[in-house]
Coordinates of C-alpha atoms in Angstrom, one line a residue:
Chain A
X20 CA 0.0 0.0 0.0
X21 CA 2.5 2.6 -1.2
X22 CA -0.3 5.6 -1.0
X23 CA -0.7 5.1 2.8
X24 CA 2.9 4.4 3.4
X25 CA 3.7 8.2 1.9
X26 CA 0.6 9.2 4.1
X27 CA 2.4 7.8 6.4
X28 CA 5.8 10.0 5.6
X29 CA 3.9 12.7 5.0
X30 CA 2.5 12.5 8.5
X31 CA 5.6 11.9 10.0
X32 CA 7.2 14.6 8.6
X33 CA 4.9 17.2 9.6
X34 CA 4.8 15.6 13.4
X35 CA 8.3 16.5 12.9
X36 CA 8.9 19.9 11.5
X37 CA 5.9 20.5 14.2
X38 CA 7.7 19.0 17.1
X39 CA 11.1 21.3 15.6
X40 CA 8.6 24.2 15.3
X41 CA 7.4 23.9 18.6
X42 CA 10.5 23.2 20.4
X43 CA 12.1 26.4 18.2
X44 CA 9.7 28.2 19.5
X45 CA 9.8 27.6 23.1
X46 CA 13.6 28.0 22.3
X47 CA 12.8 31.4 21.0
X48 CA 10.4 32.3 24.4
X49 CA 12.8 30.9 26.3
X50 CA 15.9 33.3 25.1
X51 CA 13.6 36.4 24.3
X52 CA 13.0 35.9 28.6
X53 CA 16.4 35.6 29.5
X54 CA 17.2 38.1 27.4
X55 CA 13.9 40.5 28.9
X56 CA 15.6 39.6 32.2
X57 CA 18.9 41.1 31.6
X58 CA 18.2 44.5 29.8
X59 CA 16.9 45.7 32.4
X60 CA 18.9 47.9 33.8
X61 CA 19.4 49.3 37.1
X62 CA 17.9 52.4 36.1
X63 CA 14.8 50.3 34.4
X64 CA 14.4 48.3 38.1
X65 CA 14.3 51.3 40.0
X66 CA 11.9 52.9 37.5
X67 CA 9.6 49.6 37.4
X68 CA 8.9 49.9 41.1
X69 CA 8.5 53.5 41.2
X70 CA 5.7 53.1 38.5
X71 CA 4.2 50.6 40.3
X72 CA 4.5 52.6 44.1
X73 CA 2.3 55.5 42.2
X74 CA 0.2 53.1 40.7
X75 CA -1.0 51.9 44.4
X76 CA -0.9 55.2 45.3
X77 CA -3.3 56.5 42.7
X78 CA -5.8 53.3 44.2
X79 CA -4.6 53.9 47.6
X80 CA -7.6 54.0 49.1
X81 CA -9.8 51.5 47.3
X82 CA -7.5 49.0 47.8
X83 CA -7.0 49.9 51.4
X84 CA -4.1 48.5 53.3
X85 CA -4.5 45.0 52.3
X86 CA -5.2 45.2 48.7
X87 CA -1.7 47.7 49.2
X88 CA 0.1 44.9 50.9
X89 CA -1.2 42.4 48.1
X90 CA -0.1 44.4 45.2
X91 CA 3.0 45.5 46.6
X92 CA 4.7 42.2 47.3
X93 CA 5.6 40.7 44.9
X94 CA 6.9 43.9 43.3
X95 CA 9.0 45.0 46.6
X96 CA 10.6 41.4 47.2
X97 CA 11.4 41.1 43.1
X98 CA 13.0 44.3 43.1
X99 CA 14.6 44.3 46.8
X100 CA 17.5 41.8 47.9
X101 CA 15.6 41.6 50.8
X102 CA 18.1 38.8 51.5
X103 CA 20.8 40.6 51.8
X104 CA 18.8 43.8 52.9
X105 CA 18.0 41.3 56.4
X106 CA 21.1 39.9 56.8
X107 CA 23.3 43.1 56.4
X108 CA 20.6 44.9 58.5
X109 CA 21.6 42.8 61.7
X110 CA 25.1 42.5 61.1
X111 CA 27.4 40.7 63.2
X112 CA 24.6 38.8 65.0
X113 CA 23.7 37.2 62.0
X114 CA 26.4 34.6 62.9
X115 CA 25.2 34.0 66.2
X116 CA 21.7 33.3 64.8
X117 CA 20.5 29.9 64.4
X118 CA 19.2 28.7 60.7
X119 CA 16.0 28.8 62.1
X120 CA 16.0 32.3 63.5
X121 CA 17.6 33.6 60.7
X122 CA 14.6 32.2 57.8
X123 CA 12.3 33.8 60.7
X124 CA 14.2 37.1 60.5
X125 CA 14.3 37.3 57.0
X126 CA 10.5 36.2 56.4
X127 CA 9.3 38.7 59.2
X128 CA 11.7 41.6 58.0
X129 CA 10.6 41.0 54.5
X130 CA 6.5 41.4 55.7
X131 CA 7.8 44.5 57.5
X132 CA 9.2 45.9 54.6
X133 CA 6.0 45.2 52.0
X134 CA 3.9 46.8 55.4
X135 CA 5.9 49.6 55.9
X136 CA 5.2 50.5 51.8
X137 CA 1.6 49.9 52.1
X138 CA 1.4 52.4 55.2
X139 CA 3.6 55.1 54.0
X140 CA 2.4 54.9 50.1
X141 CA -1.6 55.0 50.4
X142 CA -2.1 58.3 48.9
X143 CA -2.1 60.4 46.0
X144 CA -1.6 63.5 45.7
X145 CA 0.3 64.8 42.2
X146 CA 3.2 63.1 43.1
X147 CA 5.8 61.6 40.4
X148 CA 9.4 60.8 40.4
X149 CA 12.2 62.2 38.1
X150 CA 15.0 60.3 37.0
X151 CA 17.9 62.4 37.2
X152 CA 21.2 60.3 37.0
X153 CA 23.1 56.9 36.9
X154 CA 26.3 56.1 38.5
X155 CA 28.6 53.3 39.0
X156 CA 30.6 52.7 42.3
X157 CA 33.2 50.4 43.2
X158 CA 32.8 46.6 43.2
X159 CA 29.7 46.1 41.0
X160 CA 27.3 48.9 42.5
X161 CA 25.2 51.4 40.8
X162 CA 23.9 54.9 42.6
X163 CA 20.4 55.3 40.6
X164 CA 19.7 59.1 41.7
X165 CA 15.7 60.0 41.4
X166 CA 13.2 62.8 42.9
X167 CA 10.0 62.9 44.3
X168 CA 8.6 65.3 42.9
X169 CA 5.3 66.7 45.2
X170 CA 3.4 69.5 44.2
X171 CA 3.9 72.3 46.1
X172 CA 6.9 71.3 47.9
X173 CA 10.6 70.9 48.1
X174 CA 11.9 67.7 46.1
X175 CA 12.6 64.4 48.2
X176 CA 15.8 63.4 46.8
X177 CA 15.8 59.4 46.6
X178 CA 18.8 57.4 45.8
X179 CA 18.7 53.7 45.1
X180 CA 22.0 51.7 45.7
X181 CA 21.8 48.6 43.1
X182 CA 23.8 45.2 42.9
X183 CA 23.6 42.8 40.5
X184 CA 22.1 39.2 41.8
X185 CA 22.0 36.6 39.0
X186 CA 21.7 38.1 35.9
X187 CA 19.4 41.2 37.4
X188 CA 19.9 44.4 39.2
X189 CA 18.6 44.9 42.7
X190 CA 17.4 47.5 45.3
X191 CA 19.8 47.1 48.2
X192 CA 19.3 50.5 49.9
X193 CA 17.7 54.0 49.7
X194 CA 19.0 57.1 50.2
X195 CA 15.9 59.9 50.7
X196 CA 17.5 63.5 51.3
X197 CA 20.8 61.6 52.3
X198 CA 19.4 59.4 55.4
X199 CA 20.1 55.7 54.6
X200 CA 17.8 53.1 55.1
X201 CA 20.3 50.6 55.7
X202 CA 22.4 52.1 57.6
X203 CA 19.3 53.4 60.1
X204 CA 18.2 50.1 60.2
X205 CA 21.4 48.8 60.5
X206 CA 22.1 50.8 64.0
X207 CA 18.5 50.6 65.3
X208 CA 18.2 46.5 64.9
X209 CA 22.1 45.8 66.4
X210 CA 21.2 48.2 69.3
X211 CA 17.9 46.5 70.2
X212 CA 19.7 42.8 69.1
X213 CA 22.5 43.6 72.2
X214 CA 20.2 45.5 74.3
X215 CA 17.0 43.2 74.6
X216 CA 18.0 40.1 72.2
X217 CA 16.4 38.7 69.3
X218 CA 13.2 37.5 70.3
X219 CA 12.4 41.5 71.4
X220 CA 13.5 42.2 68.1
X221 CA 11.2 39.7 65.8
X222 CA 8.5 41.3 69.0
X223 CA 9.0 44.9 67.9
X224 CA 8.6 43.8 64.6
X225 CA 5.4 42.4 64.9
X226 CA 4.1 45.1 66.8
X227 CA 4.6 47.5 64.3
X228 CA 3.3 45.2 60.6
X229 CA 0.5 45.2 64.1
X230 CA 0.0 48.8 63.7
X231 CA 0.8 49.9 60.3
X232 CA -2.3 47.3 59.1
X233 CA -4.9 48.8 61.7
X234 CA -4.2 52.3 60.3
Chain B
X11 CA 39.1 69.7 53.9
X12 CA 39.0 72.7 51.7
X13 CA 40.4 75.8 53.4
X14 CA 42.5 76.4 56.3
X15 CA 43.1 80.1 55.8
X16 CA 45.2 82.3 58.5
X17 CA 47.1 81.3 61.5
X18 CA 44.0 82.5 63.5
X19 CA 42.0 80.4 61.6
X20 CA 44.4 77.6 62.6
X21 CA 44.4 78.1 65.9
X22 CA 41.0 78.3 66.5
X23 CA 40.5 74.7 64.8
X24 CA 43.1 73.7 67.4
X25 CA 41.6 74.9 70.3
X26 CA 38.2 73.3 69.0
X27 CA 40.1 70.0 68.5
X28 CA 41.9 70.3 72.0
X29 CA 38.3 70.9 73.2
X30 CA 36.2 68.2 71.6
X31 CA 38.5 65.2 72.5
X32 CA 39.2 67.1 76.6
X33 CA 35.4 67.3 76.5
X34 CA 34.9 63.2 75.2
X35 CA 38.1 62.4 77.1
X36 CA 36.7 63.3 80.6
X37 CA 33.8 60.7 80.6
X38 CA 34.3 57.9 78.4
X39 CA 35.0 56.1 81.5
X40 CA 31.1 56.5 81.9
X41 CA 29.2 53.2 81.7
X42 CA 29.6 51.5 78.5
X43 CA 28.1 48.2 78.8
X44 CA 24.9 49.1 76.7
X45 CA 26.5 51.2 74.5
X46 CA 26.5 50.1 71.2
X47 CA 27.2 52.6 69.0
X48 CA 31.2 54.6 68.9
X49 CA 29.8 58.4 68.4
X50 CA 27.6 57.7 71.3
X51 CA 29.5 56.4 74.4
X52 CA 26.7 58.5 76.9
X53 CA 24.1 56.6 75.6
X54 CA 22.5 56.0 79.0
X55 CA 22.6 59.5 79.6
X56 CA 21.6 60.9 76.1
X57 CA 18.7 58.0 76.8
X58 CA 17.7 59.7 80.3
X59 CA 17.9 63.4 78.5
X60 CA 15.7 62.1 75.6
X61 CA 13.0 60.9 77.8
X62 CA 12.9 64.0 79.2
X63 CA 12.5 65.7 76.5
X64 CA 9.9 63.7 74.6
X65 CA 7.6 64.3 78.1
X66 CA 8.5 68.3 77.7
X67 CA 7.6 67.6 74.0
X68 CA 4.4 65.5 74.9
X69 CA 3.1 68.1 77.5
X70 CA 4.2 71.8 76.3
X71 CA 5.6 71.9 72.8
X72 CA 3.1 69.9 71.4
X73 CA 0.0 71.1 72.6
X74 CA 1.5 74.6 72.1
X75 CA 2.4 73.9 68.4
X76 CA -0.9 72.7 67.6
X77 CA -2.8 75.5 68.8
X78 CA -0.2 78.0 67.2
X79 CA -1.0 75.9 63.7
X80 CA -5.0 75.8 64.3
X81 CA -4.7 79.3 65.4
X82 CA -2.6 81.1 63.7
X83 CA -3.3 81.7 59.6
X84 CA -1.1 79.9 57.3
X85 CA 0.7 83.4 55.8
X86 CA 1.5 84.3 59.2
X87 CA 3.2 81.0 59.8
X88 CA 5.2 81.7 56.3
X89 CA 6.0 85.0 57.5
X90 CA 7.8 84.1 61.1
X91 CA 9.3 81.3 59.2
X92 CA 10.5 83.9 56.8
X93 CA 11.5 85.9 58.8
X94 CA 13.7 84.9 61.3
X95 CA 15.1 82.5 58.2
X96 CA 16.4 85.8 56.6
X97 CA 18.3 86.9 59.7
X98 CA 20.2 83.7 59.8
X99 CA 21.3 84.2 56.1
X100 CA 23.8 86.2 57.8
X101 CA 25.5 83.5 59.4
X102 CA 25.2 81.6 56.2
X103 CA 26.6 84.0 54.5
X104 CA 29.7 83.8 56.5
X105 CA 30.0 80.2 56.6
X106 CA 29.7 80.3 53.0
X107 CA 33.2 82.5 53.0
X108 CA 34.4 80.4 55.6
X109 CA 34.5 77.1 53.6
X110 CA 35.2 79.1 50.5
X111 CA 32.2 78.7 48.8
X112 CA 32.6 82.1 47.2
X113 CA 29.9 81.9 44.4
X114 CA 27.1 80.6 47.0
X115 CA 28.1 83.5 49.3
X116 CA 27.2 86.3 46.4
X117 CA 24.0 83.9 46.0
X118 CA 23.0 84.2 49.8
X119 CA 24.1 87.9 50.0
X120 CA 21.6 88.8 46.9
X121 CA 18.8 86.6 48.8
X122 CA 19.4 88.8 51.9
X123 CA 19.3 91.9 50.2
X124 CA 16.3 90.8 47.8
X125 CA 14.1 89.5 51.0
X126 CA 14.8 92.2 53.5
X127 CA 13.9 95.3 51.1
X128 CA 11.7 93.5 48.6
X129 CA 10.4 91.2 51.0
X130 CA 9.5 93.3 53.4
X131 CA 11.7 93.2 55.9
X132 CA 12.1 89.0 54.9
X133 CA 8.6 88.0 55.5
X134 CA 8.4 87.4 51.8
X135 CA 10.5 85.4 50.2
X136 CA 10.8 86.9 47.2
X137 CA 14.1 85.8 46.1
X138 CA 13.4 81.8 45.9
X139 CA 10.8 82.7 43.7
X140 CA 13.4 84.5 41.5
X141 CA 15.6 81.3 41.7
X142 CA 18.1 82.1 44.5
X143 CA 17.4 79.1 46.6
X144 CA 18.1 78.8 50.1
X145 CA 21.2 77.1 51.7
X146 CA 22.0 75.5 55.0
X147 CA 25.2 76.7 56.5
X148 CA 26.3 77.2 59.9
X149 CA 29.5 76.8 62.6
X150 CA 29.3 73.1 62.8
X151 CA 29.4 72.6 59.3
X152 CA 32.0 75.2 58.4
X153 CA 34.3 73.2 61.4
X154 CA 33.7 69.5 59.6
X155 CA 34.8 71.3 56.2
X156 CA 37.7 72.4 57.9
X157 CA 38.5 69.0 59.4
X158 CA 37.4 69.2 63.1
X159 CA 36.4 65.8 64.3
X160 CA 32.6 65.5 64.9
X161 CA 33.4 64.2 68.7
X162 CA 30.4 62.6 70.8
X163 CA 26.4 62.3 69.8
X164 CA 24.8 64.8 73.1
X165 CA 21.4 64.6 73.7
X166 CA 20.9 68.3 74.8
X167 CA 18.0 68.9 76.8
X168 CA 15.2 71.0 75.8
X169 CA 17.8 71.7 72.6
X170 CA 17.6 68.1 71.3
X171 CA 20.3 66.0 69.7
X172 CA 23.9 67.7 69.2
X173 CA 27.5 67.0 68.5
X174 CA 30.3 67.8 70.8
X175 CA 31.3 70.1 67.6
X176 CA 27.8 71.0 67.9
X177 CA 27.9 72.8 70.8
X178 CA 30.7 75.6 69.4
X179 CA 28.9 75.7 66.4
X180 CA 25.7 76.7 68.3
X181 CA 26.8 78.9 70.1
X182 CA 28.7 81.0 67.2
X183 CA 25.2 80.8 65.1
X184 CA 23.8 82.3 68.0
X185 CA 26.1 85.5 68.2
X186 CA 25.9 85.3 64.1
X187 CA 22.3 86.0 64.4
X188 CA 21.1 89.5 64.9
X189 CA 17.9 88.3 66.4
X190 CA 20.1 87.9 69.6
X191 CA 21.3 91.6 69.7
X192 CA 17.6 93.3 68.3
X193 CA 15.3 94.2 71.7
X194 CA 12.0 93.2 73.1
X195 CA 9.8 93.0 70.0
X196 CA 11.7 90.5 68.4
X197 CA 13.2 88.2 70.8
X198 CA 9.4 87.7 72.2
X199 CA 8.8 87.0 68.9
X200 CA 11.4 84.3 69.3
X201 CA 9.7 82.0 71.2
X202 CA 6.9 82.2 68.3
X203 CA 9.8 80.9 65.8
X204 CA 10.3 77.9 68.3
X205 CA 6.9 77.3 68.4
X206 CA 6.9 77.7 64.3
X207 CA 9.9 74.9 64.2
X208 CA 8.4 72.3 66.3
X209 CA 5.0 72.7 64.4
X210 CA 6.6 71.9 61.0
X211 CA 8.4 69.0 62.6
X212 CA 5.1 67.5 63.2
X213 CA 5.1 65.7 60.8
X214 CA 8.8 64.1 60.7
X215 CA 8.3 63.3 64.5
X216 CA 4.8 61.2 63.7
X217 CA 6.9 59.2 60.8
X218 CA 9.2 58.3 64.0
X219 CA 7.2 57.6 66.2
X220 CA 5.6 54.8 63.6
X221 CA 8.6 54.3 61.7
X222 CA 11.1 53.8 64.6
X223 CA 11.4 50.3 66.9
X224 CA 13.7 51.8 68.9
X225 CA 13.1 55.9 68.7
X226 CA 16.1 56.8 70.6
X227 CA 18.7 55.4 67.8
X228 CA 16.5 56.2 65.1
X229 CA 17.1 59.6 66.2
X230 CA 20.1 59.4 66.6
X231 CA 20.9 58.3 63.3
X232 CA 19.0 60.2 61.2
X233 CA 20.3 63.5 62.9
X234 CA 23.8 62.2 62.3
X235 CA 23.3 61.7 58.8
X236 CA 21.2 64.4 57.8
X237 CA 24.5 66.7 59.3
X238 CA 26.9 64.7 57.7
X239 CA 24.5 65.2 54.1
X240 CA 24.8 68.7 55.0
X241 CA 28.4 68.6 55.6
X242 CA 28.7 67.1 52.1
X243 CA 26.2 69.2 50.8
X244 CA 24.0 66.3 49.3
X245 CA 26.7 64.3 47.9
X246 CA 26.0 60.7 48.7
X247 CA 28.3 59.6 50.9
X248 CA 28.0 55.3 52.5
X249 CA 29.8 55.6 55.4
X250 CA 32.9 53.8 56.9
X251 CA 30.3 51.3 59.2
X252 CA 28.1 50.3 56.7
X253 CA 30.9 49.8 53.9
X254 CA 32.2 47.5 56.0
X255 CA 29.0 45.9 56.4
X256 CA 28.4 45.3 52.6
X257 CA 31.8 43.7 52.5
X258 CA 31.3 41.1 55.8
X259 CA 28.3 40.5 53.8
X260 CA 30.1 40.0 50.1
X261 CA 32.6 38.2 52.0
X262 CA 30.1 35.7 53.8
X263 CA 28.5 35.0 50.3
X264 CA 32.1 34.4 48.9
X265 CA 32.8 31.8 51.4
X266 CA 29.3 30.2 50.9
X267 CA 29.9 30.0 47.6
X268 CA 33.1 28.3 47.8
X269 CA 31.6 26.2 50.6
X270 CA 28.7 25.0 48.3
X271 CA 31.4 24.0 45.6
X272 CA 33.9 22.2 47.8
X273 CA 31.0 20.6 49.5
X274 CA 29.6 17.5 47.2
X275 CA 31.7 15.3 49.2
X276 CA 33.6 11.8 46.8
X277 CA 35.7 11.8 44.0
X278 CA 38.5 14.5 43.6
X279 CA 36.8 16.2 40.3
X280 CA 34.1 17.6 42.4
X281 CA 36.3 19.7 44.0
X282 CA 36.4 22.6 42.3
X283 CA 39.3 25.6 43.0
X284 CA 37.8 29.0 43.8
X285 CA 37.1 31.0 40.7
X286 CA 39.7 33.3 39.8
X287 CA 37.8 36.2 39.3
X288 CA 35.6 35.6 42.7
X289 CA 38.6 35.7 44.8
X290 CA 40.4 39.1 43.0
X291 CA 37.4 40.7 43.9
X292 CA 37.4 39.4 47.7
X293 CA 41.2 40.3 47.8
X294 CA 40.7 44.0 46.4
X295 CA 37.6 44.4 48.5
X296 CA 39.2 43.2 51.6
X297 CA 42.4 45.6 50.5
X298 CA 40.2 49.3 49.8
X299 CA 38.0 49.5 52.9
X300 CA 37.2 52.9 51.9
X301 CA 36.0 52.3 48.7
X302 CA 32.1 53.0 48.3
X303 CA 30.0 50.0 48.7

């Protein structure tokens, strides 16, 4: 039965050059992601959040503190090292932490940092940011230097320190009218950490995610 | 440090010097068991001294400052504001020469002018709308320029947080002001500028007050920095403590790295030698502590 058997080719072929087709393009989705992944640039991260901070700002108050929280997350912990952010927060005591207390610090310092944007960021009022300039520090860091720009008032000068993790940049401090996050952080959490110990810390910490979602 | 000009000028920075480590010399011996941080080896005391203050704040300059703000009209708040902000341009002024910021001095001289004839007497300010903007300079500032060591974090009381380079530096804004010299009229009206500041702090105190687990050091921190931005006058600046942090924390990561690929325990291959490149970078980090980052 020659006819079927060059049906049967036929067929074949075309489950082939399908499979290839397919498999080409999941090649192509595949590198057009990892390549979407590592154009953006510092600048571009920083940017990306902002957009999204004024974007739950603009809904602030529909959305209310959890719908914040919600749409915030996953947009603070992609564009955060919160990792690192924890870790370099406590400092030395991070050695002295067991594995146990230290996925707890991380987990609870990450909710306090989402809460802390959906408190702060829940209304709008004209406000946009302003890129104003890029630079590059020693040992794989980038300065991205923005504004807040609010109607009627002086300029909030924010600066975002970036490092590259993986392939991508990320947010490992900010800078707003030259008071570091990290560094404020950084003193407050090793003072209370020596003074009244870690489980007062991860208690403080509660408290306030506590009071920033009742307000 | 960017100018050290006559001999005076010298000695003056000396004495200053002489006096800022006699003056942190004579009680570091103070407890230091809680004390965490180096600038602030009085901690307990600063701690005591900030209580007090936050009940002053609670019970009189609170209340106070919200019923100046719900009484008084916005314009007239502008205009004390204003006001006593144009007599301290003076002292700006000079601490503009004094750290040889010549071009910022003409800048400061032509807002004073503009705002006291223009601006009635400087209850306008006329001259930021014409683009001369207005800049922070004072004693304290004008000493870090010229290198004089910041000394000790004081909680003051009543004043609030200070430097033991602070304290000079106060004290010479204070004689640079001609508020201090003019009679009644205006130093009554002083009280009303106190009053003016702690109303527009309101709102920076409520952010610490949520913001803070541990108010005292938040404090602390942020008055330290905002001088030292001041000092730099905006440029970024990470300093010393937490550049060291960021390179405990690169080195921890190196190590784990190098731990994860000696780990898989067996044959030989597995073992891989630390990547070249990784371990220049932890050499040159480890060798520029100062670096940024």
């Amino acid at each position: 039965m020659p006819e079927i058997s060059v049906f049967g080719v036929f067929m074949y072929q075309s489950l082939i050059i399908n499979k290839i087709s397919v498999l080409f393009l999941l090649f192509l989705l595949s590198l057009t992601e990892v390549y979407a992944e590592d154009i953006l640039s510092a600048r571009e991260v920083v940017e990306n959040f902002q957009a999204e901070l004024l974007d739950v700002m603009k809904n602030g108050k529909e959305l209310g503190y959890e719908g914040r929280f919600d749409k915030l997350e996953k947009p603070v912990s992609e564009s955060h090292d919160l990792n690192m952010i924890a870790r370099v927060v406590v400092g030395r005591e991070w050695e002295n932490m067991s594995s146990d207390q230290q996925e707890k610090f991380v987990e609870v310092f990450s909710r306090f940092s989402v809460a802390a944007y959906a408190h702060n960021f829940k209304e709008y009022s004209g406000e946009s940011f302003k890129f104003e300039s890029e630079e590059e520090t020693g040992r794989g860091g980038v300065i991205v230097h923005t504004y807040l720009v609010i109607p009627d008032d002086k300029d909030v000068k924010f600066d975002y320190m970036l490092k590259k993790k993986g392939n991508g940049w990320r947010i490992i401090n900010i800078i707003a009218n030259g008071v570091s996050d990290l560094a404020l952080r950084r003193s407050e959490y090793s003072s209370i950490l020596k003074r009244d110990g870690y489980e007062m810390l991860i208690e403080k910490i509660s408290e306030k995610i506590d009071l920033y979602s009742k307000q | 440090m960017r100018i050290v000009g006559s001999k005076r000028q010298r000695i003056v920075v000396v004495f200053l010097c002489a006096q800022a480590y006699g003056l942190s010399g004579c009680t570091t011996t103070a407890n230091q068991d809680l004390s965490v941080s180096e600038v602030d080896p009085y901690e307990n005391i600063n701690r005591k001294v900030y209580a007090f203050n936050m009940t002053v704040d609670e019970y009189v300059a609170e209340p106070v400052a919200k019923a100046y703000k719900t009484v008084t009209p916005d314009v007239v708040q502008t205009g004390v504001n204003n006001f006593f902000g144009n007599l301290k341009t003076i002292n700006t002024v000079i601490n503009d020469v004094l750290q040889g910021k010549f071009q910022q001095s003409a800048e400061d001289s032509g807002r004073f002018l503009v705002n006291s004839t223009m601006g009635l007497g400087g209850l306008l300010d006329i001259a930021a709308d014409m683009g001369l903007e207005h800049h922070e300079e004072d004693f304290d500032q004008t000493f870090a320029v010229w290198g004089v060591p910041q000394g000790s974090y004081l909680m003051l009381p009543f004043l609030g947080p200070s430097t033991t380079r602070g304290i000079p530096g106060a004290v010479l804004d204070t004689a640079a002001n001609p508020a201090t010299y003019v009679g009644m009229p205006v130093q009554a009206l002083q009280v009303l500028e106190v009053v003016n500041a702690r109303a527009n702090a309101d709102g920076a105190l409520k952010f610490i007050d949520e913001a803070a687990l541990d108010p005292y050091v938040f404090t602390r921190e942020s008055y330290l920095q905002w001088r030292n931005n001041l000092i730099n006058d905006g440029n970024v600046e990470i300093d010393d403590d937490l550049n060291e942090a960021l390179l405990d924390f690169d080195e921890a990561l190196f190590d784990e790295v190098s731990d994860a690929e000696t780990e898989p325990e067996g044959s030989l291959d597995n073992i891989k030698p630390i990547p070249v490149e990784d371990a220049s970078e932890a050499v040159k980090a480890q060798s520029i502590p100062n670096q940024e980052f």
